[in-house]
Structures are given as structure tokens and as C-alpha cells.
Amino acid sequence: MVCSDVKGKKSWPALVGTSGEIAASIIESEHEGVDAFIMEEGSFVSTDIRCDRVRVFIDDNGIVKEVPKIG
């Protein structure tokens, strides 16, 4: 599994339905080794896997629509 050696949380399912800004803040405070990036749902993203990145996909209202996860 990619990023299997990452310590701590790897996904944040409880943040679906919350504000993207709040979700990004929570992710970064719970896992010092990652940066959370807020992205509009349907945005073009690269296909590379990075174990120090979490994408937070939001809708037009700024609400998290997918489970944020490392990668």
C-alpha cells in the first residue's frame, strides 16, 4: 500500500459535511507531517501520490464532499 509507512491518521471521514477551511485546519493540527489543500470538487489534479498531502474537496458552498485522505 502506498504511504503505508505514514504514522497516524490517513483519512478523515468525520469531516465530510463540514467547512473545508475547518477541515483543513483540523487535518493539519492532527497530523503535523501533512499539508491540506482545499480544492473545488471536479478540479483537475495530478495523479502523483504524495504522503505529505491531503486534498480536501469542497462544493460551491465550501462544504467537504469526499473523505479527505493522504495521497
Short mmCIF file of N, CA and C in Angstrom, two decimals:
data_model
loop_
_atom_site.label_atom_id
_atom_site.label_comp_id
_atom_site.label_asym_id
_atom_site.label_seq_id
_atom_site.Cartn_x
_atom_site.Cartn_y
_atom_site.Cartn_z
N MET A 1 0.84 -1.19 0.00
CA MET A 1 0.00 0.00 0.00
C MET A 1 0.88 1.26 0.00
N VAL A 2 0.54 2.20 -0.80
CA VAL A 2 1.27 3.46 -0.85
C VAL A 2 1.04 4.23 0.43
N CYS A 3 2.07 4.85 0.93
CA CYS A 3 2.02 5.64 2.17
C CYS A 3 1.72 4.79 3.40
N SER A 4 1.96 3.49 3.32
CA SER A 4 1.67 2.61 4.46
C SER A 4 2.59 2.87 5.64
N ASP A 5 3.75 3.50 5.39
CA ASP A 5 4.67 3.77 6.49
C ASP A 5 4.38 5.09 7.20
N VAL A 6 3.35 5.80 6.76
CA VAL A 6 2.96 7.07 7.40
C VAL A 6 2.33 6.77 8.75
N LYS A 7 2.83 7.43 9.77
CA LYS A 7 2.30 7.24 11.12
C LYS A 7 1.08 8.14 11.32
N GLY A 8 0.15 7.70 12.13
CA GLY A 8 -1.03 8.49 12.44
C GLY A 8 -2.15 8.29 11.43
N LYS A 9 -3.12 9.18 11.49
CA LYS A 9 -4.29 9.09 10.63
C LYS A 9 -3.92 9.18 9.16
N LYS A 10 -4.70 8.48 8.34
CA LYS A 10 -4.51 8.54 6.90
C LYS A 10 -5.75 9.05 6.19
N SER A 11 -6.89 9.10 6.90
CA SER A 11 -8.12 9.63 6.33
C SER A 11 -8.98 10.22 7.44
N TRP A 12 -9.90 11.11 7.04
CA TRP A 12 -10.73 11.84 7.98
C TRP A 12 -12.19 11.80 7.55
N PRO A 13 -12.86 10.63 7.64
CA PRO A 13 -14.25 10.52 7.20
C PRO A 13 -15.23 11.40 7.98
N ALA A 14 -14.93 11.69 9.22
CA ALA A 14 -15.83 12.50 10.04
C ALA A 14 -15.93 13.95 9.55
N LEU A 15 -15.01 14.37 8.67
CA LEU A 15 -15.01 15.76 8.21
C LEU A 15 -15.90 16.00 7.00
N VAL A 16 -16.43 14.93 6.39
CA VAL A 16 -17.37 15.11 5.29
C VAL A 16 -18.60 15.85 5.82
N GLY A 17 -18.99 16.91 5.12
CA GLY A 17 -20.14 17.71 5.54
C GLY A 17 -19.77 18.94 6.35
N THR A 18 -18.48 19.09 6.68
CA THR A 18 -18.03 20.26 7.43
C THR A 18 -17.43 21.30 6.49
N SER A 19 -17.12 22.44 7.01
CA SER A 19 -16.46 23.50 6.24
C SER A 19 -15.07 23.05 5.81
N GLY A 20 -14.71 23.34 4.56
CA GLY A 20 -13.38 22.99 4.06
C GLY A 20 -12.27 23.64 4.84
N GLU A 21 -12.47 24.91 5.22
CA GLU A 21 -11.44 25.62 5.99
C GLU A 21 -11.22 24.96 7.34
N ILE A 22 -12.31 24.62 8.00
CA ILE A 22 -12.21 23.96 9.31
C ILE A 22 -11.57 22.59 9.15
N ALA A 23 -11.98 21.85 8.12
CA ALA A 23 -11.44 20.51 7.89
C ALA A 23 -9.93 20.57 7.67
N ALA A 24 -9.47 21.50 6.84
CA ALA A 24 -8.04 21.63 6.56
C ALA A 24 -7.27 21.94 7.84
N SER A 25 -7.84 22.81 8.66
CA SER A 25 -7.20 23.18 9.92
C SER A 25 -7.09 21.97 10.86
N ILE A 26 -8.16 21.19 10.94
CA ILE A 26 -8.18 20.01 11.80
C ILE A 26 -7.15 19.00 11.32
N ILE A 27 -7.12 18.75 10.01
CA ILE A 27 -6.18 17.78 9.44
C ILE A 27 -4.74 18.17 9.77
N GLU A 28 -4.41 19.42 9.53
CA GLU A 28 -3.03 19.87 9.78
C GLU A 28 -2.68 19.86 11.26
N SER A 29 -3.66 20.10 12.13
CA SER A 29 -3.36 20.07 13.57
C SER A 29 -3.24 18.64 14.09
N GLU A 30 -3.96 17.70 13.48
CA GLU A 30 -3.90 16.31 13.92
C GLU A 30 -2.72 15.55 13.33
N HIS A 31 -2.18 16.06 12.22
CA HIS A 31 -1.09 15.34 11.54
C HIS A 31 -0.06 16.36 11.05
N GLU A 32 0.97 16.58 11.85
CA GLU A 32 1.97 17.60 11.54
C GLU A 32 2.71 17.36 10.23
N GLY A 33 2.74 16.13 9.76
CA GLY A 33 3.52 15.81 8.58
C GLY A 33 2.83 16.05 7.26
N VAL A 34 1.60 16.59 7.26
CA VAL A 34 0.89 16.79 6.00
C VAL A 34 0.43 18.24 5.85
N ASP A 35 0.25 18.63 4.60
CA ASP A 35 -0.37 19.91 4.26
C ASP A 35 -1.72 19.60 3.62
N ALA A 36 -2.75 20.28 4.06
CA ALA A 36 -4.10 20.10 3.50
C ALA A 36 -4.35 21.18 2.45
N PHE A 37 -4.82 20.75 1.29
CA PHE A 37 -5.12 21.65 0.18
C PHE A 37 -6.60 21.61 -0.12
N ILE A 38 -7.25 22.76 -0.05
CA ILE A 38 -8.68 22.84 -0.34
C ILE A 38 -8.85 22.99 -1.85
N MET A 39 -9.68 22.11 -2.43
CA MET A 39 -9.87 22.10 -3.87
C MET A 39 -11.35 21.99 -4.19
N GLU A 40 -11.77 22.68 -5.25
CA GLU A 40 -13.16 22.58 -5.68
C GLU A 40 -13.41 21.19 -6.25
N GLU A 41 -14.56 20.64 -5.92
CA GLU A 41 -14.96 19.34 -6.44
C GLU A 41 -14.89 19.37 -7.97
N GLY A 42 -14.29 18.36 -8.56
CA GLY A 42 -14.17 18.30 -10.02
C GLY A 42 -12.94 18.98 -10.57
N SER A 43 -12.10 19.55 -9.70
CA SER A 43 -10.87 20.21 -10.14
C SER A 43 -9.91 19.20 -10.74
N PHE A 44 -9.10 19.66 -11.70
CA PHE A 44 -8.03 18.83 -12.24
C PHE A 44 -6.98 18.66 -11.16
N VAL A 45 -6.54 17.43 -10.97
CA VAL A 45 -5.46 17.16 -10.01
C VAL A 45 -4.43 16.24 -10.65
N SER A 46 -3.21 16.35 -10.20
CA SER A 46 -2.17 15.46 -10.69
C SER A 46 -2.42 14.05 -10.14
N THR A 47 -1.84 13.07 -10.78
CA THR A 47 -2.06 11.69 -10.34
C THR A 47 -0.94 11.16 -9.46
N ASP A 48 0.04 12.02 -9.15
CA ASP A 48 1.13 11.57 -8.29
C ASP A 48 0.63 11.36 -6.87
N ILE A 49 1.25 10.42 -6.19
CA ILE A 49 0.91 10.13 -4.79
C ILE A 49 1.96 10.79 -3.92
N ARG A 50 1.49 11.62 -3.00
CA ARG A 50 2.41 12.28 -2.05
C ARG A 50 1.91 11.99 -0.64
N CYS A 51 2.78 11.47 0.17
CA CYS A 51 2.41 11.09 1.53
C CYS A 51 2.39 12.26 2.49
N ASP A 52 2.67 13.45 1.99
CA ASP A 52 2.62 14.66 2.82
C ASP A 52 1.50 15.60 2.39
N ARG A 53 0.53 15.07 1.62
CA ARG A 53 -0.55 15.91 1.09
C ARG A 53 -1.91 15.28 1.37
N VAL A 54 -2.85 16.14 1.72
CA VAL A 54 -4.25 15.75 1.83
C VAL A 54 -5.06 16.75 1.01
N ARG A 55 -5.82 16.26 0.08
CA ARG A 55 -6.71 17.14 -0.70
C ARG A 55 -8.08 17.12 -0.04
N VAL A 56 -8.62 18.32 0.16
CA VAL A 56 -9.94 18.49 0.76
C VAL A 56 -10.86 19.03 -0.35
N PHE A 57 -11.72 18.16 -0.87
CA PHE A 57 -12.60 18.56 -1.96
C PHE A 57 -13.89 19.15 -1.41
N ILE A 58 -14.21 20.37 -1.88
CA ILE A 58 -15.39 21.09 -1.40
C ILE A 58 -16.36 21.38 -2.53
N ASP A 59 -17.61 21.63 -2.16
CA ASP A 59 -18.63 22.02 -3.14
C ASP A 59 -18.66 23.55 -3.25
N ASP A 60 -19.64 24.07 -3.98
CA ASP A 60 -19.76 25.52 -4.18
C ASP A 60 -20.01 26.29 -2.90
N ASN A 61 -20.47 25.59 -1.85
CA ASN A 61 -20.73 26.24 -0.57
C ASN A 61 -19.57 26.09 0.41
N GLY A 62 -18.46 25.49 -0.04
CA GLY A 62 -17.30 25.33 0.83
C GLY A 62 -17.39 24.14 1.76
N ILE A 63 -18.29 23.20 1.47
CA ILE A 63 -18.51 22.03 2.33
C ILE A 63 -17.76 20.82 1.77
N VAL A 64 -17.10 20.08 2.64
CA VAL A 64 -16.34 18.90 2.24
C VAL A 64 -17.28 17.84 1.69
N LYS A 65 -16.97 17.34 0.48
CA LYS A 65 -17.83 16.39 -0.22
C LYS A 65 -17.26 14.98 -0.28
N GLU A 66 -15.96 14.81 -0.13
CA GLU A 66 -15.31 13.50 -0.17
C GLU A 66 -14.45 13.32 1.07
N VAL A 67 -14.21 12.08 1.42
CA VAL A 67 -13.35 11.81 2.58
C VAL A 67 -11.93 12.30 2.28
N PRO A 68 -11.43 13.26 3.06
CA PRO A 68 -10.04 13.68 2.88
C PRO A 68 -9.10 12.56 3.28
N LYS A 69 -8.09 12.30 2.43
CA LYS A 69 -7.14 11.23 2.74
C LYS A 69 -5.76 11.58 2.22
N ILE A 70 -4.77 10.99 2.86
CA ILE A 70 -3.39 11.21 2.45
C ILE A 70 -3.19 10.63 1.05
N GLY A 71 -2.43 11.35 0.26
CA GLY A 71 -2.11 10.87 -1.09
C GLY A 71 -2.05 12.00 -2.02
#
